[in-house]
PDB file of C-alpha atoms and ligand atoms in Angstrom:
ATOM      1  CA  UNK A 165     -14.652  -4.086   9.549  1.00 49.00           C
ATOM      2  CA  UNK A 166     -15.942  -5.294   7.031  1.00 51.00           C
ATOM      3  CA  UNK A 167     -13.497  -8.891   6.520  1.00 58.00           C
ATOM      4  CA  UNK A 168     -16.797 -10.386   5.277  1.00 65.00           C
ATOM      5  CA  UNK A 169     -16.976  -8.253   2.011  1.00 75.00           C
ATOM      6  CA  UNK A 170     -12.785  -9.528   0.562  1.00 80.00           C
ATOM      7  CA  UNK A 171     -13.478 -13.178  -1.693  1.00 92.00           C
ATOM      8  CA  UNK A 172     -10.899 -14.558  -3.564  1.00 95.00           C
ATOM      9  CA  UNK A 173     -11.800 -13.789  -7.350  1.00 95.00           C
ATOM     10  CA  UNK A 174     -10.560 -15.704 -10.228  1.00 95.00           C
ATOM     11  CA  UNK A 175      -9.684 -14.437 -14.025  1.00 94.00           C
ATOM     12  CA  UNK A 176      -9.140 -16.509 -16.685  1.00 85.00           C
ATOM     13  CA  UNK A 177      -6.736 -15.576 -19.368  1.00 87.00           C
ATOM     14  CA  UNK A 178      -7.332 -16.142 -23.054  1.00 84.00           C
ATOM     15  CA  UNK A 179      -4.864 -19.194 -24.429  1.00 85.00           C
ATOM     16  CA  UNK A 180      -3.182 -19.524 -21.294  1.00 89.00           C
ATOM     17  CA  UNK A 181      -4.015 -22.918 -18.595  1.00 94.00           C
ATOM     18  CA  UNK A 182      -2.577 -19.858 -16.048  1.00 96.00           C
ATOM     19  CA  UNK A 183      -4.799 -18.854 -13.700  1.00 96.00           C
ATOM     20  CA  UNK A 184      -4.671 -15.637 -11.492  1.00 97.00           C
ATOM     21  CA  UNK A 185      -6.615 -15.917  -8.615  1.00 98.00           C
ATOM     22  CA  UNK A 186      -7.490 -11.498  -7.026  1.00 98.00           C
ATOM     23  CA  UNK A 187      -7.844 -11.264  -3.282  1.00 98.00           C
ATOM     24  CA  UNK A 188      -9.886  -8.709  -2.988  1.00 97.00           C
ATOM     25  CA  UNK A 189      -8.745  -6.514   0.722  1.00 96.00           C
ATOM     26  CA  UNK A 190      -8.997  -3.164  -1.694  1.00 95.00           C
ATOM     27  CA  UNK A 191     -13.473  -4.319   0.121  1.00 94.00           C
ATOM     28  CA  UNK A 192     -12.523  -4.575   3.848  1.00 92.00           C
ATOM     29  CA  UNK A 193     -13.430  -1.229   4.914  1.00 88.00           C
ATOM     30  CA  UNK A 194     -14.131   1.758   2.952  1.00 83.00           C
ATOM     31  CA  UNK A 195     -11.615   4.320   3.917  1.00 86.00           C
ATOM     32  CA  UNK A 196      -8.758   2.185   6.411  1.00 90.00           C
ATOM     33  CA  UNK A 197      -7.864   0.154   2.881  1.00 83.00           C
ATOM     34  CA  UNK A 198      -7.025  -2.989   2.945  1.00 92.00           C
ATOM     35  CA  UNK A 199      -3.059  -3.427   3.618  1.00 97.00           C
ATOM     36  CA  UNK A 200      -3.631  -0.130   5.717  1.00 96.00           C
ATOM     37  CA  UNK A 201      -6.607  -1.694   7.745  1.00 95.00           C
ATOM     38  CA  UNK A 202      -3.869  -5.170   7.949  1.00 96.00           C
ATOM     39  CA  UNK A 203      -0.863  -2.338   8.984  1.00 97.00           C
ATOM     40  CA  UNK A 204      -2.805  -0.641  12.408  1.00 97.00           C
ATOM     41  CA  UNK A 205      -5.018  -3.597  12.894  1.00 96.00           C
ATOM     42  CA  UNK A 206      -2.472  -4.171  16.365  1.00 97.00           C
ATOM     43  CA  UNK A 207      -0.955  -0.797  16.066  1.00 98.00           C
ATOM     44  CA  UNK A 208      -4.563   1.087  17.059  1.00 97.00           C
ATOM     45  CA  UNK A 209      -4.487  -1.842  20.495  1.00 97.00           C
ATOM     46  CA  UNK A 210      -1.128  -1.405  21.408  1.00 98.00           C
ATOM     47  CA  UNK A 211      -0.857   3.135  20.640  1.00 98.00           C
ATOM     48  CA  UNK A 212      -4.659   2.348  23.580  1.00 97.00           C
ATOM     49  CA  UNK A 213      -3.212  -0.711  25.886  1.00 98.00           C
ATOM     50  CA  UNK A 214      -0.362   2.868  25.924  1.00 97.00           C
ATOM     51  CA  UNK A 215      -3.314   5.606  26.803  1.00 98.00           C
ATOM     52  CA  UNK A 216      -1.786   7.011  24.110  1.00 98.00           C
ATOM     53  CA  UNK A 217      -3.629  10.629  23.151  1.00 98.00           C
ATOM     54  CA  UNK A 218      -2.946  11.351  19.538  1.00 98.00           C
ATOM     55  CA  UNK A 219      -1.010   9.200  16.941  1.00 98.00           C
ATOM     56  CA  UNK A 220       1.424  10.993  14.698  1.00 98.00           C
ATOM     57  CA  UNK A 221       2.813   9.610  11.255  1.00 98.00           C
ATOM     58  CA  UNK A 222       4.184  10.093   7.723  1.00 96.00           C
ATOM     59  CA  UNK A 223       3.924  10.236   4.500  1.00 94.00           C
ATOM     60  CA  UNK A 224       3.187  12.302   0.995  1.00 90.00           C
ATOM     61  CA  UNK A 225       0.843  13.898  -0.189  1.00 87.00           C
ATOM     62  CA  UNK A 226      -1.342  11.072  -1.890  1.00 88.00           C
ATOM     63  CA  UNK A 227      -0.948   8.301   0.553  1.00 92.00           C
ATOM     64  CA  UNK A 228      -2.900   6.132   1.613  1.00 95.00           C
ATOM     65  CA  UNK A 229      -1.545   5.469   5.232  1.00 96.00           C
ATOM     66  CA  UNK A 230      -1.790   9.757   5.936  1.00 96.00           C
ATOM     67  CA  UNK A 231      -6.208   8.757   4.642  1.00 96.00           C
ATOM     68  CA  UNK A 232      -6.347   5.718   6.529  1.00 97.00           C
ATOM     69  CA  UNK A 233      -4.046   6.730   9.886  1.00 98.00           C
ATOM     70  CA  UNK A 234      -6.912   9.800   9.404  1.00 98.00           C
ATOM     71  CA  UNK A 235      -9.623   8.322   9.573  1.00 97.00           C
ATOM     72  CA  UNK A 236      -8.752   5.338  12.554  1.00 97.00           C
ATOM     73  CA  UNK A 237      -7.964   8.353  14.467  1.00 98.00           C
ATOM     74  CA  UNK A 238     -10.880   9.105  13.805  1.00 97.00           C
ATOM     75  CA  UNK A 239     -12.562   5.988  14.354  1.00 96.00           C
ATOM     76  CA  UNK A 240     -10.317   4.847  17.769  1.00 96.00           C
ATOM     77  CA  UNK A 241     -10.957   8.465  19.060  1.00 97.00           C
ATOM     78  CA  UNK A 242      -7.387   9.847  19.116  1.00 98.00           C
ATOM     79  CA  UNK A 243      -5.651  12.712  17.481  1.00 98.00           C
ATOM     80  CA  UNK A 244      -4.061  12.459  13.956  1.00 98.00           C
ATOM     81  CA  UNK A 245      -0.802  14.653  13.627  1.00 98.00           C
ATOM     82  CA  UNK A 246       0.688  14.238   9.140  1.00 97.00           C
ATOM     83  CA  UNK A 247       3.972  14.857   8.552  1.00 97.00           C
ATOM     84  CA  UNK A 248       3.791  15.180   4.867  1.00 96.00           C
ATOM     85  CA  UNK A 249       6.890  15.521   2.827  1.00 93.00           C
ATOM     86  CA  UNK A 250       6.965  17.841   0.476  1.00 90.00           C
ATOM     87  CA  UNK A 251       6.865  22.517   2.299  1.00 82.00           C
ATOM     88  CA  UNK A 252       5.909  23.536  -0.635  1.00 76.00           C
ATOM     89  CA  UNK A 253       1.842  22.018  -0.769  1.00 75.00           C
ATOM     90  CA  UNK A 254       1.340  24.010   2.736  1.00 75.00           C
ATOM     91  CA  UNK A 255       2.062  27.143  -0.427  1.00 72.00           C
ATOM     92  CA  UNK A 256      -0.498  26.466  -2.432  1.00 69.00           C
ATOM     93  CA  UNK A 257      -3.837  27.163  -1.063  1.00 69.00           C
ATOM     94  CA  UNK A 258      -6.280  23.738  -2.307  1.00 79.00           C
ATOM     95  CA  UNK A 259      -5.340  21.003  -0.731  1.00 87.00           C
ATOM     96  CA  UNK A 260      -5.613  17.322  -2.372  1.00 89.00           C
ATOM     97  CA  UNK A 261      -8.610  15.228  -1.825  1.00 89.00           C
ATOM     98  CA  UNK A 262      -6.302  12.819   0.652  1.00 92.00           C
ATOM     99  CA  UNK A 263      -5.141  15.196   2.246  1.00 93.00           C
ATOM    100  CA  UNK A 264      -8.780  17.419   2.486  1.00 94.00           C
ATOM    101  CA  UNK A 265      -9.968  13.687   3.763  1.00 95.00           C
ATOM    102  CA  UNK A 266      -7.682  13.389   6.316  1.00 97.00           C
ATOM    103  CA  UNK A 267      -7.826  16.892   7.557  1.00 96.00           C
ATOM    104  CA  UNK A 268     -12.085  16.574   7.474  1.00 97.00           C
ATOM    105  CA  UNK A 269     -11.412  13.940   9.736  1.00 98.00           C
ATOM    106  CA  UNK A 270      -9.146  16.183  12.167  1.00 98.00           C
ATOM    107  CA  UNK A 271      -5.541  15.323  11.312  1.00 98.00           C
ATOM    108  CA  UNK A 272      -3.613  18.146  11.548  1.00 97.00           C
ATOM    109  CA  UNK A 273      -0.803  18.509   9.292  1.00 96.00           C
ATOM    110  CA  UNK A 274       2.995  19.627   9.437  1.00 96.00           C
ATOM    111  CA  UNK A 275       4.285  19.659   6.116  1.00 95.00           C
ATOM    112  CA  UNK A 276       8.523  19.508   5.648  1.00 94.00           C
ATOM    113  CA  UNK A 277      10.577  19.869   3.152  1.00 94.00           C
ATOM    114  CA  UNK A 278      12.076  16.719   1.444  1.00 91.00           C
ATOM    115  CA  UNK A 279      15.452  17.090   3.320  1.00 92.00           C
ATOM    116  CA  UNK A 280      13.849  17.186   6.676  1.00 91.00           C
ATOM    117  CA  UNK A 281      11.729  14.951   5.075  1.00 92.00           C
ATOM    118  CA  UNK A 282      15.025  11.810   5.529  1.00 90.00           C
ATOM    119  CA  UNK A 283      15.508  12.747   8.739  1.00 88.00           C
ATOM    120  CA  UNK A 284      12.812  11.447  10.419  1.00 88.00           C
ATOM    121  CA  UNK A 285      13.928   8.435  12.177  1.00 88.00           C
ATOM    122  CA  UNK A 286      16.670  10.600  13.489  1.00 92.00           C
ATOM    123  CA  UNK A 287      15.117  10.834  17.735  1.00 93.00           C
ATOM    124  CA  UNK A 288      16.936  15.116  17.530  1.00 94.00           C
ATOM    125  CA  UNK A 289      13.693  14.936  15.222  1.00 94.00           C
ATOM    126  CA  UNK A 290      11.416  13.261  17.670  1.00 94.00           C
ATOM    127  CA  UNK A 291      12.405  14.567  20.151  1.00 95.00           C
ATOM    128  CA  UNK A 292      12.038  17.654  18.498  1.00 95.00           C
ATOM    129  CA  UNK A 293       8.383  17.048  17.097  1.00 96.00           C
ATOM    130  CA  UNK A 294       7.960  15.637  19.996  1.00 96.00           C
ATOM    131  CA  UNK A 295       8.896  19.145  22.125  1.00 97.00           C
ATOM    132  CA  UNK A 296       5.753  20.886  19.471  1.00 97.00           C
ATOM    133  CA  UNK A 297       2.754  18.191  19.784  1.00 97.00           C
ATOM    134  CA  UNK A 298       3.225  16.716  23.541  1.00 97.00           C
ATOM    135  CA  UNK A 299       3.735  13.135  23.615  1.00 97.00           C
ATOM    136  CA  UNK A 300       2.354  10.395  20.541  1.00 98.00           C
ATOM    137  CA  UNK A 301       1.969   6.912  19.872  1.00 98.00           C
ATOM    138  CA  UNK A 302       4.718   6.844  16.751  1.00 97.00           C
ATOM    139  CA  UNK A 303       3.892   5.053  13.507  1.00 97.00           C
ATOM    140  CA  UNK A 304       7.190   4.671  11.093  1.00 92.00           C
ATOM    141  CA  UNK A 305       6.582   5.849   7.082  1.00 90.00           C
ATOM    142  CA  UNK A 306       3.751   3.581   5.219  1.00 89.00           C
ATOM    143  CA  UNK A 307       3.711   2.454   8.699  1.00 93.00           C
ATOM    144  CA  UNK A 308       5.289  -0.809   9.169  1.00 95.00           C
ATOM    145  CA  UNK A 309       6.735  -1.996  12.462  1.00 97.00           C
ATOM    146  CA  UNK A 310       6.481  -5.716  14.407  1.00 98.00           C
ATOM    147  CA  UNK A 311       3.253  -5.150  14.779  1.00 98.00           C
ATOM    148  CA  UNK A 312       2.382  -3.688  11.309  1.00 98.00           C
ATOM    149  CA  UNK A 313       3.626  -7.200   9.902  1.00 98.00           C
ATOM    150  CA  UNK A 314       2.026  -9.242  12.681  1.00 98.00           C
ATOM    151  CA  UNK A 315      -1.277  -7.243  11.238  1.00 97.00           C
ATOM    152  CA  UNK A 316       0.154  -8.811   7.797  1.00 98.00           C
ATOM    153  CA  UNK A 317       0.717 -12.058   8.178  1.00 98.00           C
ATOM    154  CA  UNK A 318      -3.595 -13.097   8.608  1.00 97.00           C
ATOM    155  CA  UNK A 319      -4.082 -11.335   4.639  1.00 97.00           C
ATOM    156  CA  UNK A 320      -3.559 -14.830   3.696  1.00 97.00           C
ATOM    157  CA  UNK A 321      -5.791 -17.548   5.165  1.00 95.00           C
ATOM    158  CA  UNK A 322      -6.019 -21.796   4.683  1.00 94.00           C
ATOM    159  CA  UNK A 323      -7.368 -22.321   1.517  1.00 95.00           C
ATOM    160  CA  UNK A 324      -4.799 -19.761  -0.173  1.00 97.00           C
ATOM    161  CA  UNK A 325      -1.714 -22.828   0.445  1.00 97.00           C
ATOM    162  CA  UNK A 326      -2.629 -23.957  -2.770  1.00 97.00           C
ATOM    163  CA  UNK A 327      -0.991 -21.022  -4.713  1.00 98.00           C
ATOM    164  CA  UNK A 328       1.756 -21.367  -6.428  1.00 97.00           C
ATOM    165  CA  UNK A 329       2.991 -17.969  -6.359  1.00 98.00           C
ATOM    166  CA  UNK A 330       1.145 -15.094  -4.150  1.00 98.00           C
ATOM    167  CA  UNK A 331       2.226 -12.032  -5.425  1.00 98.00           C
ATOM    168  CA  UNK A 332       0.725  -8.418  -3.637  1.00 98.00           C
ATOM    169  CA  UNK A 333       3.369  -4.354  -4.677  1.00 98.00           C
ATOM    170  CA  UNK A 334       5.974  -2.733  -2.154  1.00 98.00           C
ATOM    171  CA  UNK A 335       6.062   0.818  -0.886  1.00 96.00           C
ATOM    172  CA  UNK A 336       8.054   0.138   2.174  1.00 95.00           C
ATOM    173  CA  UNK A 337       7.984  -3.859   2.116  1.00 97.00           C
ATOM    174  CA  UNK A 338       5.315  -4.035   5.403  1.00 97.00           C
ATOM    175  CA  UNK A 339       3.294  -6.418   3.373  1.00 98.00           C
ATOM    176  CA  UNK A 340       4.842  -8.260   1.941  1.00 98.00           C
ATOM    177  CA  UNK A 341       6.967  -9.474   5.066  1.00 98.00           C
ATOM    178  CA  UNK A 342       3.865 -10.399   6.562  1.00 98.00           C
ATOM    179  CA  UNK A 343       3.332 -12.462   3.358  1.00 98.00           C
ATOM    180  CA  UNK A 344       6.655 -14.799   3.419  1.00 98.00           C
ATOM    181  CA  UNK A 345       6.062 -15.209   7.128  1.00 98.00           C
ATOM    182  CA  UNK A 346       2.582 -17.141   6.710  1.00 98.00           C
ATOM    183  CA  UNK A 347       3.386 -18.767   4.086  1.00 98.00           C
ATOM    184  CA  UNK A 348       3.963 -22.411   3.294  1.00 97.00           C
ATOM    185  CA  UNK A 349       7.001 -24.052   1.875  1.00 94.00           C
ATOM    186  CA  UNK A 350       5.985 -24.165  -1.595  1.00 97.00           C
ATOM    187  CA  UNK A 351       4.118 -21.123  -2.650  1.00 98.00           C
ATOM    188  CA  UNK A 352       7.076 -18.103  -3.726  1.00 98.00           C
ATOM    189  CA  UNK A 353       6.215 -14.598  -2.646  1.00 98.00           C
ATOM    190  CA  UNK A 354       6.748 -12.561  -5.623  1.00 98.00           C
ATOM    191  CA  UNK A 355       7.024  -8.801  -4.692  1.00 98.00           C
ATOM    192  CA  UNK A 356       6.252  -5.626  -7.466  1.00 98.00           C
ATOM    193  CA  UNK A 357       8.373  -2.266  -5.993  1.00 98.00           C
ATOM    194  CA  UNK A 358       6.012   0.689  -6.638  1.00 96.00           C
ATOM    195  CA  UNK A 359       9.423   2.882  -6.402  1.00 95.00           C
ATOM    196  CA  UNK A 360      13.224   3.134  -6.983  1.00 93.00           C
ATOM    197  CA  UNK A 361      15.683   1.545  -4.603  1.00 82.00           C
ATOM    198  CA  UNK A 362      17.747  -1.211  -3.182  1.00 82.00           C
ATOM    199  CA  UNK A 363      17.516  -0.439  -0.059  1.00 88.00           C
ATOM    200  CA  UNK A 364      14.173  -2.604  -0.019  1.00 93.00           C
ATOM    201  CA  UNK A 365      15.882  -5.899   0.351  1.00 95.00           C
ATOM    202  CA  UNK A 366      17.636  -4.859   3.735  1.00 95.00           C
ATOM    203  CA  UNK A 367      14.241  -4.085   4.419  1.00 94.00           C
ATOM    204  CA  UNK A 368      12.439  -7.064   3.944  1.00 97.00           C
ATOM    205  CA  UNK A 369      14.615  -9.387   5.317  1.00 97.00           C
ATOM    206  CA  UNK A 370      14.476  -7.177   9.131  1.00 96.00           C
ATOM    207  CA  UNK A 371      11.038  -8.660   8.939  1.00 97.00           C
ATOM    208  CA  UNK A 372      11.608 -11.998   6.952  1.00 97.00           C
ATOM    209  CA  UNK A 373      11.161 -14.776   8.392  1.00 96.00           C
ATOM    210  CA  UNK A 374      12.174 -16.980   5.153  1.00 97.00           C
ATOM    211  CA  UNK A 375      13.561 -16.537   2.117  1.00 97.00           C
ATOM    212  CA  UNK A 376      11.458 -17.964  -0.703  1.00 98.00           C
ATOM    213  CA  UNK A 377      10.189 -14.451  -1.783  1.00 98.00           C
ATOM    214  CA  UNK A 378      11.533 -12.431  -4.447  1.00 98.00           C
ATOM    215  CA  UNK A 379      11.492  -7.997  -6.431  1.00 98.00           C
ATOM    216  CA  UNK A 380      10.084  -8.215  -9.779  1.00 97.00           C
ATOM    217  CA  UNK A 381      12.780  -4.678  -9.714  1.00 97.00           C
ATOM    218  CA  UNK A 382      11.025  -4.038 -13.997  1.00 97.00           C
ATOM    219  CA  UNK A 383       7.369  -2.181 -13.364  1.00 98.00           C
ATOM    220  CA  UNK A 384       8.056   0.344 -11.749  1.00 97.00           C
ATOM    221  CA  UNK A 385       7.447   2.621 -14.141  1.00 97.00           C
ATOM    222  CA  UNK A 386      10.904   5.106 -13.669  1.00 96.00           C
ATOM    223  CA  UNK A 387       9.692   5.686  -9.854  1.00 95.00           C
ATOM    224  CA  UNK A 388       6.617   6.523  -6.502  1.00 92.00           C
ATOM    225  CA  UNK A 389       3.694   7.481  -7.937  1.00 91.00           C
ATOM    226  CA  UNK A 390       5.846   8.294 -12.114  1.00 94.00           C
ATOM    227  CA  UNK A 391       2.144   7.216 -13.608  1.00 95.00           C
ATOM    228  CA  UNK A 392       2.679   5.885 -18.017  1.00 95.00           C
ATOM    229  CA  UNK A 393       0.176   5.604 -20.660  1.00 95.00           C
ATOM    230  CA  UNK A 394       0.566   2.626 -20.780  1.00 97.00           C
ATOM    231  CA  UNK A 395      -0.108   1.737 -17.002  1.00 98.00           C
ATOM    232  CA  UNK A 396      -3.438   3.405 -17.223  1.00 98.00           C
ATOM    233  CA  UNK A 397      -4.942   2.382 -20.784  1.00 98.00           C
ATOM    234  CA  UNK A 398      -4.356  -0.899 -18.974  1.00 98.00           C
ATOM    235  CA  UNK A 399      -6.263   0.207 -15.960  1.00 98.00           C
ATOM    236  CA  UNK A 400      -8.940   1.130 -18.336  1.00 98.00           C
ATOM    237  CA  UNK A 401      -8.928  -2.885 -19.878  1.00 97.00           C
ATOM    238  CA  UNK A 402      -8.596  -4.845 -16.488  1.00 97.00           C
ATOM    239  CA  UNK A 403     -12.558  -2.521 -15.067  1.00 97.00           C
ATOM    240  CA  UNK A 404     -13.746  -2.975 -18.015  1.00 97.00           C
ATOM    241  CA  UNK A 405     -12.576  -6.727 -18.404  1.00 95.00           C
ATOM    242  CA  UNK A 406     -13.055  -8.036 -15.071  1.00 96.00           C
ATOM    243  CA  UNK A 407     -14.520  -4.898 -12.861  1.00 96.00           C
ATOM    244  CA  UNK A 408     -11.757  -4.656 -10.310  1.00 97.00           C
ATOM    245  CA  UNK A 409     -10.473  -1.127 -10.220  1.00 97.00           C
ATOM    246  CA  UNK A 410      -7.179  -1.249  -9.409  1.00 98.00           C
ATOM    247  CA  UNK A 411      -4.947   2.379  -8.263  1.00 97.00           C
ATOM    248  CA  UNK A 412      -2.179   3.942 -10.027  1.00 96.00           C
ATOM    249  CA  UNK A 413       0.407   4.602  -7.705  1.00 96.00           C
ATOM    250  CA  UNK A 414       0.834   0.287  -6.544  1.00 97.00           C
ATOM    251  CA  UNK A 415      -1.946  -2.696  -7.472  1.00 98.00           C
ATOM    252  CA  UNK A 416      -1.732  -1.322 -11.211  1.00 98.00           C
ATOM    253  CA  UNK A 417       1.760  -1.468 -11.727  1.00 98.00           C
ATOM    254  CA  UNK A 418       1.312  -4.819 -10.004  1.00 98.00           C
ATOM    255  CA  UNK A 419      -1.564  -6.552 -12.760  1.00 98.00           C
ATOM    256  CA  UNK A 420       0.820  -5.094 -15.334  1.00 98.00           C
ATOM    257  CA  UNK A 421       3.648  -6.800 -14.205  1.00 98.00           C
ATOM    258  CA  UNK A 422       2.299  -9.851 -14.180  1.00 98.00           C
ATOM    259  CA  UNK A 423       0.415 -10.198 -16.920  1.00 97.00           C
ATOM    260  CA  UNK A 424       3.404  -9.066 -19.063  1.00 97.00           C
ATOM    261  CA  UNK A 425       5.661 -11.800 -16.988  1.00 97.00           C
ATOM    262  CA  UNK A 426       2.541 -14.316 -19.000  1.00 96.00           C
ATOM    263  CA  UNK A 427       3.314 -12.803 -21.693  1.00 95.00           C
ATOM    264  CA  UNK A 428       6.575 -12.964 -22.110  1.00 96.00           C
ATOM    265  CA  UNK A 429       6.491 -17.249 -20.335  1.00 95.00           C
ATOM    266  CA  UNK A 430       8.141 -16.970 -17.194  1.00 96.00           C
ATOM    267  CA  UNK A 431       5.556 -18.690 -15.415  1.00 97.00           C
ATOM    268  CA  UNK A 432       5.120 -22.380 -15.458  1.00 96.00           C
ATOM    269  CA  UNK A 433       1.774 -23.466 -17.504  1.00 94.00           C
ATOM    270  CA  UNK A 434      -1.447 -24.221 -14.969  1.00 95.00           C
ATOM    271  CA  UNK A 435       0.467 -21.942 -12.486  1.00 97.00           C
ATOM    272  CA  UNK A 436      -1.801 -21.106  -9.651  1.00 97.00           C
ATOM    273  CA  UNK A 437      -0.929 -17.605  -9.466  1.00 98.00           C
ATOM    274  CA  UNK A 438      -2.982 -15.248  -6.284  1.00 98.00           C
ATOM    275  CA  UNK A 439      -2.354 -11.291  -6.381  1.00 98.00           C
ATOM    276  CA  UNK A 440      -2.774  -9.734  -3.322  1.00 98.00           C
ATOM    277  CA  UNK A 441      -5.223  -6.167  -4.011  1.00 98.00           C
ATOM    278  CA  UNK A 442      -3.776  -3.785  -1.471  1.00 98.00           C
ATOM    279  CA  UNK A 443      -6.559  -1.296  -1.979  1.00 96.00           C
ATOM    280  CA  UNK A 444      -4.782   2.686  -2.533  1.00 95.00           C
ATOM    281  CA  UNK A 445      -8.370   2.977  -4.795  1.00 95.00           C
ATOM    282  CA  UNK A 446      -9.166   6.360  -2.349  1.00 91.00           C
ATOM    283  CA  UNK A 447      -5.731   7.989  -4.286  1.00 90.00           C
ATOM    284  CA  UNK A 448      -6.932   8.386  -8.137  1.00 93.00           C
ATOM    285  CA  UNK A 449      -9.014  10.867  -7.362  1.00 91.00           C
ATOM    286  CA  UNK A 450      -6.375  13.356  -7.046  1.00 88.00           C
ATOM    287  CA  UNK A 451      -3.965  11.225  -9.385  1.00 92.00           C
ATOM    288  CA  UNK A 452      -7.318  12.311 -12.192  1.00 94.00           C
ATOM    289  CA  UNK A 453      -6.713  16.012 -11.065  1.00 90.00           C
ATOM    290  CA  UNK A 454      -3.202  15.776 -11.520  1.00 89.00           C
ATOM    291  CA  UNK A 455      -3.745  13.994 -15.348  1.00 93.00           C
ATOM    292  CA  UNK A 456      -6.235  16.325 -16.279  1.00 94.00           C
ATOM    293  CA  UNK A 457      -4.694  19.528 -15.900  1.00 91.00           C
ATOM    294  CA  UNK A 458      -1.404  17.724 -17.790  1.00 92.00           C
ATOM    295  CA  UNK A 459      -3.910  16.607 -19.914  1.00 94.00           C
ATOM    296  CA  UNK A 460      -3.473  13.561 -20.002  1.00 93.00           C
ATOM    297  CA  UNK A 461      -6.025  10.949 -20.709  1.00 94.00           C
ATOM    298  CA  UNK A 462      -8.226  10.008 -17.526  1.00 97.00           C
ATOM    299  CA  UNK A 463      -8.665   7.140 -15.234  1.00 97.00           C
ATOM    300  CA  UNK A 464     -12.411   5.189 -15.755  1.00 95.00           C
ATOM    301  CA  UNK A 465     -13.847   6.076 -12.462  1.00 90.00           C
TER     302      UNK A 465
HETATM  303  C1  PLP B 528       0.769   1.554   1.448  1.00 74.15           C
HETATM  304  C2  PLP B 528       0.138   0.142  -0.485  1.00 74.15           C
HETATM  305  C3  PLP B 528       1.342  -0.944  -0.099  1.00 74.15           C
HETATM  306  C4  PLP B 528       2.126  -1.152   0.046  1.00 74.15           C
HETATM  307  O1  PLP B 528       2.353  -1.567   1.432  1.00 74.15           O
HETATM  308  P1  PLP B 528       4.118  -0.949   2.122  1.00 74.15           P
HETATM  309  O2  PLP B 528       4.084  -2.729   3.195  1.00 74.15           O
HETATM  310  O3  PLP B 528       5.017  -0.855   2.638  1.00 74.15           O
HETATM  311  O4  PLP B 528       4.447  -2.058   1.321  1.00 74.15           O
HETATM  312  C5  PLP B 528       0.909  -1.313  -1.459  1.00 74.15           C
HETATM  313  N1  PLP B 528      -0.591  -0.969  -2.037  1.00 74.15           N
HETATM  314  C6  PLP B 528      -0.853  -0.642  -1.838  1.00 74.15           C
HETATM  315  C7  PLP B 528      -2.419  -0.331  -2.519  1.00 74.15           C
HETATM  316  C8  PLP B 528       0.022   0.293   0.089  1.00 74.15           C
HETATM  317  O5  PLP B 528      -1.663   1.606  -0.240  1.00 74.15           O
END
């Protein structure tokens, strides 16, 4: 692991006493990016200890988790099976860049309908997968489980106790739960969900052991993977001004939200904000291919 590349990068905002520091977890590893590395670390150890030969998991077509699991499988000697949401994807003869990458790492896919995908935690469904693929170490969607949360508790370092606010994007809630558990009482953890849905609060409560957190639900841009032109221009501006790339699914939405809340005067003056760059940059190529088909402005790389 390339841990020594991770660093905190402070950016200054014009006409404001508020300071934002970006924790560059995106630099953790070229393929197992950001929080996906944290979430896989103890799960890979457990799968080894269990003598599992295969790892099976779930995700959407652009999933950073799918890409990370595929690469980790290749690196650490596991067969990997990805159960992918969206039957129609198997009918197209061309896989998107994320799935192409996963396939090149040796991952096998099973494409299922959105309806079947909802049954993914149901025992009968999992038993059928065992008869199809043999025994496997099961990683839930997004890789979130107790061991993933334990890994995410390692994101915060002792020197990070000086921050008043810690911000992160939220998908399944594993990352924010780790941050909450590792935070100090005087800190407030703000999660920016990348999707719509009220289930997240409850999911986070299953893993989090403190109450110093809140979800900011105004910056999902219409839902998971939904992208608007103002988000693209924000991401391009951010790259130009600070030389930090953001992804359009998670980190772009979070930083758009933080900037907007600063403009709205929500943070007290002199606040010190730590924003976790959870990675996800592998998804940009696939999103750009889609934006190009729709003749929309692209994310500059
Ligand atoms: C998966 C992912 C998230 C969401 O993490 P959860 O633990 O599922 O909430 C956030 N950012 C990036 C870049 C991701 O890939």
